[in-house]
Short mmCIF file of C-alpha atoms in Angstrom, two decimals:
data_model
loop_
_atom_site.label_atom_id
_atom_site.label_comp_id
_atom_site.label_asym_id
_atom_site.label_seq_id
_atom_site.Cartn_x
_atom_site.Cartn_y
_atom_site.Cartn_z
CA UNK A 709 -0.63 -10.66 4.41
CA UNK A 710 -3.75 -10.33 6.91
CA UNK A 711 -3.57 -6.41 6.51
CA UNK A 712 -4.18 -6.96 2.65
CA UNK A 713 -7.18 -9.04 3.49
CA UNK A 714 -8.67 -6.46 5.90
CA UNK A 715 -8.18 -3.64 3.42
CA UNK A 716 -9.69 -5.41 0.58
CA UNK A 717 -12.71 -6.52 2.79
CA UNK A 718 -13.13 -2.82 3.12
CA UNK A 719 -12.96 -2.12 -0.50
CA UNK A 720 -15.53 -4.89 -1.07
CA UNK A 721 -17.97 -3.14 0.99
CA UNK A 722 -17.80 -0.16 -1.22
CA UNK A 723 -17.13 -1.75 -4.32
CA UNK A 724 -19.69 -0.11 -6.77
CA UNK A 725 -18.17 3.32 -6.05
CA UNK A 726 -14.47 1.89 -6.71
CA UNK A 727 -15.72 -0.23 -9.76
CA UNK A 728 -17.07 3.29 -11.25
CA UNK A 729 -13.46 4.36 -11.05
CA UNK A 730 -11.42 1.58 -12.15
CA UNK A 731 -13.53 0.26 -15.08
CA UNK A 732 -12.15 2.97 -17.49
CA UNK A 733 -8.55 1.87 -17.49
CA UNK A 734 -9.59 -1.72 -17.04
CA UNK A 735 -11.94 -1.86 -20.18
CA UNK A 736 -9.76 0.31 -22.34
CA UNK A 737 -6.15 -0.70 -21.67
CA UNK A 738 -5.93 -3.36 -19.09
CA UNK A 739 -8.01 -6.00 -20.18
CA UNK A 740 -7.37 -5.82 -24.01
CA UNK A 741 -3.62 -5.99 -23.21
CA UNK A 742 -4.10 -9.02 -20.79
CA UNK A 743 -6.14 -10.82 -23.18
CA UNK A 744 -3.52 -10.36 -26.06
CA UNK A 745 -0.95 -11.79 -23.70
CA UNK A 746 -3.20 -14.79 -22.74
CA UNK A 747 -3.90 -16.11 -26.18
CA UNK A 748 -6.14 -19.05 -26.98
CA UNK A 749 -7.52 -20.48 -23.64
CA UNK A 750 -9.90 -22.94 -25.12
CA UNK A 751 -10.03 -26.20 -23.23
CA UNK A 752 -7.34 -25.12 -20.66
CA UNK A 753 -7.26 -25.30 -16.90
CA UNK A 754 -6.74 -21.75 -15.50
CA UNK A 755 -5.73 -20.80 -11.67
CA UNK A 756 -6.57 -16.89 -11.04
CA UNK A 757 -4.61 -15.99 -7.78
CA UNK A 758 -5.77 -12.91 -6.10
CA UNK A 759 -8.87 -12.77 -8.31
CA UNK A 760 -10.77 -10.23 -6.16
CA UNK A 761 -14.29 -10.12 -6.91
CA UNK A 762 -13.68 -12.16 -10.24
CA UNK A 763 -13.94 -9.54 -13.01
CA UNK A 764 -11.01 -11.04 -14.87
CA UNK A 765 -11.75 -14.43 -13.73
CA UNK A 766 -15.19 -14.33 -15.45
CA UNK A 767 -13.46 -13.27 -18.65
CA UNK A 768 -11.03 -15.81 -18.71
CA UNK A 769 -13.87 -18.51 -18.48
CA UNK A 770 -15.69 -16.67 -21.34
CA UNK A 771 -12.60 -17.09 -23.41
CA UNK A 772 -13.39 -20.77 -23.47
CA UNK A 773 -11.05 -22.22 -20.49
CA UNK A 774 -12.42 -25.62 -19.53
CA UNK A 775 -11.71 -25.24 -15.85
CA UNK A 776 -11.12 -22.04 -13.83
CA UNK A 777 -10.52 -21.72 -10.12
CA UNK A 778 -10.15 -18.18 -8.53
CA UNK A 779 -8.24 -17.66 -5.28
CA UNK A 780 -8.31 -14.56 -3.05
CA UNK A 781 -7.07 -13.79 0.57
CA UNK A 782 -9.98 -11.56 1.14
CA UNK A 783 -13.31 -13.14 2.30
CA UNK A 784 -15.27 -10.15 1.32
CA UNK A 785 -13.96 -10.15 -2.43
CA UNK A 786 -14.53 -13.78 -2.72
CA UNK A 787 -18.21 -13.49 -1.51
CA UNK A 788 -18.76 -10.80 -4.23
CA UNK A 789 -17.28 -13.25 -6.78
CA UNK A 790 -19.49 -16.06 -5.41
CA UNK A 791 -22.43 -13.76 -5.65
CA UNK A 792 -21.62 -13.06 -9.26
CA UNK A 793 -21.40 -16.65 -10.01
CA UNK A 794 -24.86 -17.49 -8.30
CA UNK A 795 -26.32 -14.81 -10.48
CA UNK A 796 -24.70 -16.08 -13.68
CA UNK A 797 -23.34 -19.60 -13.29
CA UNK A 798 -20.28 -20.14 -15.37
CA UNK A 799 -18.62 -23.21 -13.32
CA UNK A 800 -15.82 -21.01 -11.81
CA UNK A 801 -14.82 -22.16 -8.27
CA UNK A 802 -13.70 -19.49 -6.04
CA UNK A 803 -11.74 -20.14 -2.72
CA UNK A 804 -10.23 -18.08 0.09
CA UNK A 805 -6.59 -18.45 -0.27
CA UNK A 806 -3.51 -16.51 0.62
CA UNK A 807 -1.02 -16.71 -2.23
CA UNK A 808 2.04 -16.17 0.23
CA UNK A 809 0.90 -19.45 2.18
CA UNK A 810 -1.40 -21.56 -0.39
CA UNK A 811 -0.76 -25.14 -0.83
CA UNK A 812 -0.81 -26.57 -4.36
CA UNK A 813 -4.26 -26.47 -5.86
CA UNK A 814 -3.38 -28.57 -8.88
CA UNK A 815 -1.55 -28.77 -12.13
CA UNK A 816 -2.81 -25.77 -14.33
CA UNK A 817 -2.24 -24.97 -18.02
CA UNK A 818 -2.12 -21.17 -17.08
CA UNK A 819 -1.77 -19.32 -13.94
CA UNK A 820 -2.95 -15.72 -13.86
CA UNK A 821 -2.23 -12.78 -11.32
CA UNK A 822 -3.92 -9.58 -11.72
CA UNK A 823 -2.48 -6.60 -9.44
CA UNK A 824 -1.31 -9.11 -6.71
CA UNK A 825 2.30 -9.00 -6.39
CA UNK A 826 2.56 -5.60 -5.09
CA UNK A 827 1.14 -6.76 -1.63
CA UNK A 828 4.20 -8.49 -1.09
CA UNK A 829 5.78 -6.97 2.05
CA UNK A 830 9.38 -8.31 1.66
CA UNK A 831 11.09 -9.90 -1.19
CA UNK A 832 11.14 -13.20 0.84
CA UNK A 833 7.16 -12.95 0.53
CA UNK A 834 7.52 -12.05 -3.22
CA UNK A 835 9.69 -14.94 -3.83
CA UNK A 836 7.02 -17.28 -2.07
CA UNK A 837 4.40 -16.06 -4.29
CA UNK A 838 6.52 -16.80 -7.38
CA UNK A 839 7.32 -20.44 -6.19
CA UNK A 840 3.66 -21.01 -5.34
CA UNK A 841 2.60 -19.85 -8.92
CA UNK A 842 5.33 -22.10 -10.44
CA UNK A 843 4.14 -25.11 -8.27
CA UNK A 844 0.82 -24.74 -9.71
CA UNK A 845 1.78 -24.94 -13.35
CA UNK A 846 2.20 -28.00 -15.41
CA UNK A 847 5.69 -28.17 -17.23
CA UNK A 848 5.33 -25.71 -20.19
CA UNK A 849 2.43 -24.14 -18.46
CA UNK A 850 2.13 -20.16 -18.99
CA UNK A 851 2.32 -17.41 -16.03
CA UNK A 852 0.53 -14.32 -17.11
CA UNK A 853 0.51 -11.32 -14.90
CA UNK A 854 -0.93 -7.78 -14.69
CA UNK A 855 1.12 -5.75 -12.41
CA UNK A 856 1.39 -2.22 -11.18
CA UNK A 857 3.81 -0.25 -13.06
CA UNK A 858 6.41 0.83 -10.40
CA UNK A 859 7.21 3.97 -12.49
CA UNK A 860 3.95 5.05 -13.55
CA UNK A 861 3.67 8.85 -14.35
CA UNK A 862 1.22 11.40 -12.67
CA UNK A 863 -0.62 12.15 -15.70
CA UNK A 864 -1.48 8.59 -16.67
CA UNK A 865 -2.63 7.84 -12.90
CA UNK A 866 -4.75 11.13 -12.67
CA UNK A 867 -6.31 10.04 -16.11
CA UNK A 868 -7.05 6.48 -14.80
CA UNK A 869 -8.56 7.82 -11.39
CA UNK A 870 -5.68 7.01 -9.02
CA UNK A 871 -3.26 8.78 -7.09
CA UNK A 872 0.07 7.16 -5.80
CA UNK A 873 1.99 8.41 -2.71
CA UNK A 874 5.43 6.97 -3.37
CA UNK A 875 8.32 7.77 -1.24
CA UNK A 876 11.19 9.94 -3.08
CA UNK A 877 13.61 7.65 -4.74
CA UNK A 878 11.69 4.26 -3.41
CA UNK A 879 13.63 1.06 -2.60
CA UNK A 880 12.55 -2.29 -3.22
CA UNK A 881 9.67 -3.23 -0.88
CA UNK A 882 8.82 0.33 0.19
CA UNK A 883 5.55 0.54 1.59
CA UNK A 884 3.15 3.37 0.18
CA UNK A 885 -0.48 4.19 -0.50
CA UNK A 886 -2.54 4.20 -3.59
CA UNK A 887 -5.83 6.22 -3.46
CA UNK A 888 -8.60 5.26 -5.91
CA UNK A 889 -10.30 8.70 -6.36
CA UNK A 890 -13.73 7.85 -5.08
CA UNK A 891 -15.46 10.41 -2.83
CA UNK A 892 -13.85 10.27 -0.23
CA UNK A 893 -10.74 8.52 -1.82
CA UNK A 894 -10.37 4.82 -1.14
CA UNK A 895 -6.80 4.07 -0.06
CA UNK A 896 -4.96 0.87 -0.59
CA UNK A 897 -1.63 0.11 0.89
CA UNK A 898 1.04 -1.55 -1.40
CA UNK A 899 4.69 -2.11 -1.89
CA UNK A 900 7.30 -0.86 -4.53
CA UNK A 901 8.43 -3.87 -6.56
CA UNK A 902 9.93 -2.76 -10.18
CA UNK A 903 9.43 -4.92 -12.99
CA UNK A 904 13.20 -6.13 -13.16
CA UNK A 905 12.74 -7.22 -9.55
CA UNK A 906 9.83 -9.38 -10.36
CA UNK A 907 11.49 -10.70 -13.40
CA UNK A 908 14.40 -11.83 -11.23
CA UNK A 909 12.18 -13.36 -8.73
CA UNK A 910 10.23 -15.27 -11.33
CA UNK A 911 13.56 -16.66 -12.84
CA UNK A 912 14.83 -17.87 -9.33
CA UNK A 913 11.57 -19.52 -9.05
CA UNK A 914 12.29 -21.47 -12.17
CA UNK A 915 10.43 -19.53 -14.80
CA UNK A 916 11.97 -18.99 -18.22
CA UNK A 917 11.22 -16.52 -21.14
CA UNK A 918 10.28 -13.79 -18.90
CA UNK A 919 8.87 -10.69 -20.71
CA UNK A 920 6.96 -7.64 -19.90
CA UNK A 921 5.37 -4.71 -21.76
CA UNK A 922 3.43 -1.64 -20.90
CA UNK A 923 -0.56 -1.67 -21.29
CA UNK A 924 -1.83 -0.01 -24.32
CA UNK A 925 -5.27 1.50 -25.58
CA UNK A 926 -7.52 -1.06 -27.33
CA UNK A 927 -7.99 -0.15 -31.02
CA UNK A 928 -11.72 -0.36 -30.17
CA UNK A 929 -11.57 2.64 -27.66
CA UNK A 930 -14.83 4.81 -28.53
CA UNK A 931 -13.98 8.12 -30.13
CA UNK A 932 -14.95 10.24 -27.14
CA UNK A 933 -12.64 8.20 -24.85
CA UNK A 934 -9.49 8.04 -27.16
CA UNK A 935 -8.06 11.42 -25.39
CA UNK A 936 -8.35 10.02 -21.86
CA UNK A 937 -7.10 6.57 -23.03
CA UNK A 938 -4.04 8.15 -24.61
CA UNK A 939 -3.26 9.99 -21.31
CA UNK A 940 -3.83 6.68 -19.37
CA UNK A 941 -1.24 5.22 -21.93
CA UNK A 942 1.58 7.83 -20.91
CA UNK A 943 3.81 5.76 -18.69
CA UNK A 944 0.61 3.85 -17.68
CA UNK A 945 -0.30 2.57 -14.38
CA UNK A 946 0.08 -1.11 -15.28
CA UNK A 947 2.22 -3.54 -17.20
CA UNK A 948 2.05 -7.25 -18.28
CA UNK A 949 4.63 -9.99 -17.70
CA UNK A 950 4.78 -13.39 -18.92
CA UNK A 951 6.82 -16.36 -18.31
CA UNK A 952 6.96 -20.26 -19.00
CA UNK A 953 7.47 -23.23 -16.43
CA UNK A 954 10.09 -25.61 -17.95
#
């Protein structure tokens, strides 16, 4: 997954511009929906795989998690996360690790993965990611995923500040580009993995109670932003998945 590391090192170099675009959908749809999925984290151990610059990782710690570890294969993104930790220490450990090749990091109560699985280039890689997440959970532990919606609509993508270039009638694993609408656009290469495929891979890894839902606007969306949030929610760009390790 070296190419994913390289492209996210490039994103890290221009992160302020990307952040200005992605913050709307994150604050108004993704984080509120994911926070509801997480539930009560007080006193728990959480591993955030593919943590990027740590935006969600810090929020997870602020929900009361006792121990939080963030891993990402991009040294540039981990550097940004470590800089944020140095500015405002929260006791989060950040490490450069590739989920497709990562050894067990310990036994956690919760494993989170935010916009990670669409970087799997083959179903075998996707299965390895699922197996690794399973191996890092205690029995009864929870997996919480925020993933790209493989069937998102053009209206929601535009409202969220993205553009996708999926092939016509995409097959599992097909490669395509997503552009964050910075100036010039910031392009990221991803792969097509429907929610049903991800659910099947998780079950093969040993997870049970696999469920998924589309992200929804927060009830706290500002009045001036409600129209845009509603457009983002029409077949939105993201969905949540949850599963349990028995």
